[in-house]
GROMACS .gro file of C-alpha atoms in nm:
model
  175
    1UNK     CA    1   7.527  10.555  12.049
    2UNK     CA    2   7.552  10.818  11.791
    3UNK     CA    3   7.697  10.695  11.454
    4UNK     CA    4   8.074  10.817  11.394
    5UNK     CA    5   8.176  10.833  11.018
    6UNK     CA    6   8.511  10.705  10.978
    7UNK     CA    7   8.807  10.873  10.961
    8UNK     CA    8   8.923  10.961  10.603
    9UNK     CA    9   9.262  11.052  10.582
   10UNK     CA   10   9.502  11.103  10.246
   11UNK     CA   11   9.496  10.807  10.031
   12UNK     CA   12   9.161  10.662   9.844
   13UNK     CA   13   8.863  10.865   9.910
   14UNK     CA   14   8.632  10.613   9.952
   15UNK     CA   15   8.728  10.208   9.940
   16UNK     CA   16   8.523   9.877  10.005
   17UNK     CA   17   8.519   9.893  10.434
   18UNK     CA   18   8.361  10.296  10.383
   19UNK     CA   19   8.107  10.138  10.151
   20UNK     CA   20   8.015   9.843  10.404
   21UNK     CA   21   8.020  10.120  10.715
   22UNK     CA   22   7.822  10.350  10.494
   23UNK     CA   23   7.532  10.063  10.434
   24UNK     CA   24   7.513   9.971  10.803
   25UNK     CA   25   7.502  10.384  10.853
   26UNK     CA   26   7.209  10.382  10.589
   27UNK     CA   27   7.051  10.097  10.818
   28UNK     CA   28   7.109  10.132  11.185
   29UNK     CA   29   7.248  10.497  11.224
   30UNK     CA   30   7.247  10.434  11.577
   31UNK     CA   31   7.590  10.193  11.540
   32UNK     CA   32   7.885  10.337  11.577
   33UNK     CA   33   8.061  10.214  11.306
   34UNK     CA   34   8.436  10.325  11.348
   35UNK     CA   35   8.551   9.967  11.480
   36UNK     CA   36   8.393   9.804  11.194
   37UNK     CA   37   8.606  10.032  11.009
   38UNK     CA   38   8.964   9.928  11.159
   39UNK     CA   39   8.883   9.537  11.186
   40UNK     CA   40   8.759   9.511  10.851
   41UNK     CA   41   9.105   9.720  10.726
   42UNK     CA   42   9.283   9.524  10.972
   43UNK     CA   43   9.120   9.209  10.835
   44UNK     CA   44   9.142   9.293  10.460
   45UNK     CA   45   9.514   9.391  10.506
   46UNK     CA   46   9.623   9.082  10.668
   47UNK     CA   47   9.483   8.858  10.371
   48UNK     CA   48   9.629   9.072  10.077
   49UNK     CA   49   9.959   9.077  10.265
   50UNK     CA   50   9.959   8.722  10.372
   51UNK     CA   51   9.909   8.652   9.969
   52UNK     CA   52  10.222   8.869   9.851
   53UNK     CA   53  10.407   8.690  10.102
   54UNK     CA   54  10.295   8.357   9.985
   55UNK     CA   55  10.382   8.405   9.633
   56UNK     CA   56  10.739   8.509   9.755
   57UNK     CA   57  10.722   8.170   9.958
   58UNK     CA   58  10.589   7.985   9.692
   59UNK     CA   59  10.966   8.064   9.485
   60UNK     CA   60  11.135   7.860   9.714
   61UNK     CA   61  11.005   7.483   9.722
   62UNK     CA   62  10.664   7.494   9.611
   63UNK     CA   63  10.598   7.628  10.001
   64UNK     CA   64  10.304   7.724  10.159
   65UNK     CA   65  10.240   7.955  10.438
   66UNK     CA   66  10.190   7.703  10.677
   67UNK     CA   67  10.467   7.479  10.545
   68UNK     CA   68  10.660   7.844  10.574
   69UNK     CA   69  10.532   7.935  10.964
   70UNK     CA   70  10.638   7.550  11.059
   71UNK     CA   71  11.028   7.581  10.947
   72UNK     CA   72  11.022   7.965  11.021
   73UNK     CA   73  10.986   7.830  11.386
   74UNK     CA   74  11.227   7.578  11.362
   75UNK     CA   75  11.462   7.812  11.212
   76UNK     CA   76  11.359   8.103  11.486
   77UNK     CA   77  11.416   7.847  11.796
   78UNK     CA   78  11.791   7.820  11.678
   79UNK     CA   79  12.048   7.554  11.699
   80UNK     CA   80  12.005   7.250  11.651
   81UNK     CA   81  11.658   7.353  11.516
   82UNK     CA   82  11.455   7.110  11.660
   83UNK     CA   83  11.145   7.143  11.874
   84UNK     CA   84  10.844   6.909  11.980
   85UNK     CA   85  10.560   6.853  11.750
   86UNK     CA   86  10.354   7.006  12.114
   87UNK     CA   87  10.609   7.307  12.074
   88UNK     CA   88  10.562   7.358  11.735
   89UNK     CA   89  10.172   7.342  11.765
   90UNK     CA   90  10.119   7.540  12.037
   91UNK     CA   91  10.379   7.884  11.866
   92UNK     CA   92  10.145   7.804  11.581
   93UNK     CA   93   9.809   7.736  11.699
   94UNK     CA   94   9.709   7.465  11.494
   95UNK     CA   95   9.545   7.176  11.588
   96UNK     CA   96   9.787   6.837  11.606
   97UNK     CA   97   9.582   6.677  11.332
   98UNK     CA   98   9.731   6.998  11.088
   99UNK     CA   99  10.034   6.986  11.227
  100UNK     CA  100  10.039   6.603  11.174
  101UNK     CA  101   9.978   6.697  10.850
  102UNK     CA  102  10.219   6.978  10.772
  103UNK     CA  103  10.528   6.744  10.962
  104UNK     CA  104  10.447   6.474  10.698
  105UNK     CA  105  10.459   6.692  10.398
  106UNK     CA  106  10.784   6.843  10.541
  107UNK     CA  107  10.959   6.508  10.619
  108UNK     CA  108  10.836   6.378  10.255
  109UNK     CA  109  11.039   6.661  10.078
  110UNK     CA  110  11.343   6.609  10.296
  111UNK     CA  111  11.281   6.916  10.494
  112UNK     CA  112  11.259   6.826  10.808
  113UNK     CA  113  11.331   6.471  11.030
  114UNK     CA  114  11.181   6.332  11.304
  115UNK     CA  115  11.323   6.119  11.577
  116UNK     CA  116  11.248   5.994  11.947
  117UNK     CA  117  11.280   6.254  12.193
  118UNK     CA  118  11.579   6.150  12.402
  119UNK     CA  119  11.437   6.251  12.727
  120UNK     CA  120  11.034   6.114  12.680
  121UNK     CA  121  10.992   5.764  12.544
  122UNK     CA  122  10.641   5.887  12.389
  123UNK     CA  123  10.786   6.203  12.215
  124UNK     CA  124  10.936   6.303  11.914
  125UNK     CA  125  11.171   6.567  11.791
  126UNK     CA  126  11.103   6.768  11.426
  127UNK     CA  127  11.460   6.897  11.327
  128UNK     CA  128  11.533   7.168  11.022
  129UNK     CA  129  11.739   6.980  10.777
  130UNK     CA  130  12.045   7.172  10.652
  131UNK     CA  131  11.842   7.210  10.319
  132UNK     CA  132  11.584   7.360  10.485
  133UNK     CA  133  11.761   7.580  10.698
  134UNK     CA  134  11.901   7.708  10.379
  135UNK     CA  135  11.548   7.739  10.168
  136UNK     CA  136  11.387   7.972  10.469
  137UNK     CA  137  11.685   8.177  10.510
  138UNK     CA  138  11.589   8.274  10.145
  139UNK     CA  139  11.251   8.289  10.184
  140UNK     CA  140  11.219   8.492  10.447
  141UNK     CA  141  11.450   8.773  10.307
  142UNK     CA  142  11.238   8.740  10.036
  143UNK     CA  143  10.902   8.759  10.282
  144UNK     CA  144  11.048   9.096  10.396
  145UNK     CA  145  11.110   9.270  10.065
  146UNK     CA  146  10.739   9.214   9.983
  147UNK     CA  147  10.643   9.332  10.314
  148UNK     CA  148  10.882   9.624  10.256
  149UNK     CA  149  10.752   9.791   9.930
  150UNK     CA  150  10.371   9.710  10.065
  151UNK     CA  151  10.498   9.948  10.378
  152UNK     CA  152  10.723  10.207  10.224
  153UNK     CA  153  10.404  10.220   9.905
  154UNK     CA  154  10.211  10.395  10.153
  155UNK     CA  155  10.359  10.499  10.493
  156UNK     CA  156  10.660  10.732  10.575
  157UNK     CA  157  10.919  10.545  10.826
  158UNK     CA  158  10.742  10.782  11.077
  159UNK     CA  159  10.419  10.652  10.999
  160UNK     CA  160  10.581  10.312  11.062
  161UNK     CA  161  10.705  10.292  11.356
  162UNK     CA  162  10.372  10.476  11.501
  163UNK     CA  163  10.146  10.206  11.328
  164UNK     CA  164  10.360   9.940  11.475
  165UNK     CA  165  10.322  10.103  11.813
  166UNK     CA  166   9.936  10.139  11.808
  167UNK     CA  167   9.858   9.748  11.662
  168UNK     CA  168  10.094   9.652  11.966
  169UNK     CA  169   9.877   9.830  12.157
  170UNK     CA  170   9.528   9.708  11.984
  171UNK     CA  171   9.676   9.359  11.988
  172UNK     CA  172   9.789   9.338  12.355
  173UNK     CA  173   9.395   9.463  12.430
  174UNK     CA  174   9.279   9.170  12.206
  175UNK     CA  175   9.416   8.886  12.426
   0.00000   0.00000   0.00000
């Protein structure tokens, strides 16, 4: 397959995915390289958001992302917040030995309890405590302004909604 140089459209001419497409142009000019290109944007995006957010996290409790993702889904799966540990680790794909871990951090700082599950002598219930409820309420509102300004820094509302509509699309490919 004949090598493709990727597309450059308005913003830096040349950043560090060109420069690693460019080097495997140099050495295999038979790859096409324009893949490479969107993962590793893709890729490099997704950490230097997830970091922005996690500072905005960090404001309320000390949090971290994971910490964040495990009340976020508390929070998300509404009253009376409360879902099983099984729930919880299979919306978050985690193994149960981090989400073991994550619970007891929680439940130390009073941010989430645990109790038999009513309905399965072997189970347990993780409910948001009213604390809690309150901290990610905050946090996330502040997890969106971050995300906001790193969107409207670059991309017109038009620009947006398309990019939303093609990761949909790359992501429902993706499995």
């Amino acid at each position: 397959m004949e090598n493709t140089t990727p597309a450059r459209g308005p913003g830096p001419e040349h950043d560090a995915v060109d420069a690693i497409t460019d080097q495997w142009a140099a050495v295999r000019p038979d790859l096409e390289t324009l893949p490479m290109a969107v993962y590793g944007r893709i890729h490099r995006l997704s950490a230097a958001i997830r970091e922005e957010v996690g500072k905005a996290y960090k404001q309320y409790g000390g949090m971290s992302l994971g910490e964040f993702d495990v009340l976020a889904t508390l929070r998300r799966s509404g009253a009376p917040y409360t879902l099983s540990p099984r729930e919880l680790t299979s919306t978050l794909m985690i193994t149960t030995g981090g989400m073991t871990g994550r619970l007891d951090k929680l439940e130390r700082a009073g941010l989430i309890t645990r109790s038999p599950d009513p309905n399965d002598r072997r189970g347990l219930r993780v409910t948001l405590t009213e604390e809690a409820r309150n901290l990610v309420d905050q946090a996330v509102a502040a997890g969106l302004v971050r995300q906001r300004e790193a969107v409207d820094s670059a991309l017109t509302p038009e620009e947006v909604q398309q990019l939303a509509g093609l990761l949909r699309k790359l992501l429902a490919t993706t499995g």
